[in-house]
């Protein structure tokens, strides 16, 4: 089991930037893929981005591609989500997740380990 703790959320104006962090501890080696999801009020939990820990291969949702960048620091066991050109529709609780599935899966059901979430609010 891996423990995940998100940080870096906050309030930002449209067009601004935020960087989210996800610190991982425990048996991280059992979770080769990690990702970011978000959930807005009244909506389904939505895939944002994922990364293969060892190789760095990445996948993005179409809604964020070109604006968000997922990355990781192996030495720190930390994953990041750099969010640029933020829009009001990006407002959501953002969750860090990890999965034992060894491919870039995009459904929440495929991820078995979750952080507590961090709120991102983008004002217009």
Coordinates of C-alpha atoms in Angstrom, one line a residue:
X1 CA 0.0 0.0 0.0
X2 CA 1.2 3.5 -0.8
X3 CA 0.3 6.7 1.1
X4 CA -0.3 9.8 -0.9
X5 CA -0.6 13.4 0.3
X6 CA -1.5 16.3 -2.0
X7 CA -0.6 20.0 -1.5
X8 CA -0.5 23.2 -3.5
X9 CA -4.1 23.9 -4.2
X10 CA -5.6 27.4 -3.8
X11 CA -7.4 30.3 -5.4
X12 CA -6.1 31.7 -8.6
X13 CA -7.3 34.1 -11.3
X14 CA -8.1 32.8 -14.8
X15 CA -5.0 32.6 -16.8
X16 CA -2.8 32.0 -13.8
X17 CA -0.8 29.0 -12.7
X18 CA -0.6 26.6 -9.8
X19 CA 1.7 23.6 -9.1
X20 CA 0.3 20.6 -7.2
X21 CA 2.5 18.2 -5.4
X22 CA 1.8 14.6 -4.3
X23 CA 4.2 13.1 -1.8
X24 CA 4.2 9.3 -1.9
X25 CA 5.4 6.9 0.9
X26 CA 5.2 3.3 1.7
X27 CA 5.4 0.6 -1.0
X28 CA 5.7 2.9 -3.9
X29 CA 7.4 0.2 -5.9
X30 CA 4.1 -1.7 -6.1
X31 CA 2.5 1.2 -8.0
X32 CA 4.2 1.7 -11.3
X33 CA 1.7 4.3 -12.6
X34 CA 0.4 7.4 -10.8
X35 CA -2.0 10.0 -11.9
X36 CA -4.1 13.1 -11.2
X37 CA -7.9 13.2 -11.1
X38 CA -10.3 16.0 -10.4
X39 CA -13.9 16.2 -9.3
X40 CA -16.1 19.3 -9.5
X41 CA -19.4 19.6 -7.6
X42 CA -22.1 17.4 -9.2
X43 CA -19.8 15.8 -11.6
X44 CA -18.0 12.5 -12.1
X45 CA -14.4 12.1 -11.0
X46 CA -12.4 13.0 -14.1
X47 CA -9.0 11.8 -15.4
X48 CA -6.5 14.6 -15.7
X49 CA -3.0 13.1 -16.3
X50 CA -1.0 10.0 -15.6
X51 CA 2.7 9.0 -15.6
X52 CA 4.7 5.8 -15.6
X53 CA 7.0 6.2 -12.7
X54 CA 10.1 4.5 -14.1
X55 CA 10.0 5.6 -17.7
X56 CA 8.2 8.9 -17.6
X57 CA 5.7 8.1 -20.3
X58 CA 2.7 10.5 -19.9
X59 CA -0.9 10.8 -20.9
X60 CA -3.2 13.8 -20.6
X61 CA -6.9 14.4 -20.9
X62 CA -7.8 16.5 -24.0
X63 CA -9.1 19.2 -21.8
X64 CA -5.8 19.9 -20.2
X65 CA -3.3 19.0 -22.9
X66 CA -1.0 21.9 -23.7
X67 CA -1.8 23.6 -20.4
X68 CA -0.9 21.0 -17.7
X69 CA 2.3 19.1 -17.2
X70 CA 2.7 16.0 -15.1
X71 CA 6.2 15.1 -13.8
X72 CA 7.9 13.3 -11.0
X73 CA 11.0 13.4 -8.9
X74 CA 12.2 9.9 -8.2
X75 CA 14.6 11.0 -5.4
X76 CA 11.8 12.7 -3.5
X77 CA 9.1 10.2 -4.3
X78 CA 7.0 13.2 -5.3
X79 CA 4.7 13.8 -8.3
X80 CA 3.8 17.2 -9.6
X81 CA 1.1 18.8 -11.7
X82 CA 2.0 22.1 -13.2
X83 CA -1.1 23.9 -14.2
X84 CA -0.9 26.9 -16.5
X85 CA -3.5 29.0 -18.3
X86 CA -6.1 28.0 -15.8
X87 CA -9.7 28.3 -16.6
X88 CA -12.8 28.5 -14.4
X89 CA -13.8 25.1 -15.6
X90 CA -10.6 23.7 -14.0
X91 CA -12.1 24.4 -10.6
X92 CA -12.3 21.1 -8.7
X93 CA -10.9 19.0 -5.9
X94 CA -7.7 17.5 -7.3
X95 CA -6.7 14.0 -6.2
X96 CA -3.4 12.1 -6.5
X97 CA -3.8 8.4 -7.2
X98 CA -1.6 5.3 -7.7
X99 CA -2.3 2.0 -9.4
X100 CA -0.6 -1.4 -9.6
X101 CA -1.8 -1.6 -13.2
X102 CA 1.3 -1.3 -15.4
X103 CA -0.2 0.8 -18.1
X104 CA -1.5 4.4 -18.4
X105 CA -5.0 3.7 -17.4
X106 CA -7.5 6.6 -17.3
X107 CA -10.4 5.4 -15.2
X108 CA -10.8 6.1 -11.5
X109 CA -11.8 2.4 -11.0
X110 CA -8.3 1.4 -12.1
X111 CA -6.6 3.3 -9.2
X112 CA -6.6 1.7 -5.8
X113 CA -4.7 4.3 -3.8
X114 CA -5.8 7.9 -3.3
X115 CA -4.8 11.1 -1.5
X116 CA -7.1 13.3 0.4
X117 CA -7.5 15.9 -2.3
X118 CA -6.6 19.5 -2.6
X119 CA -9.0 22.3 -3.7
X120 CA -8.3 24.3 -6.8
X121 CA -10.5 27.3 -7.5
X122 CA -10.1 29.5 -10.6
X123 CA -12.0 32.7 -10.6
X124 CA -13.0 34.7 -13.6

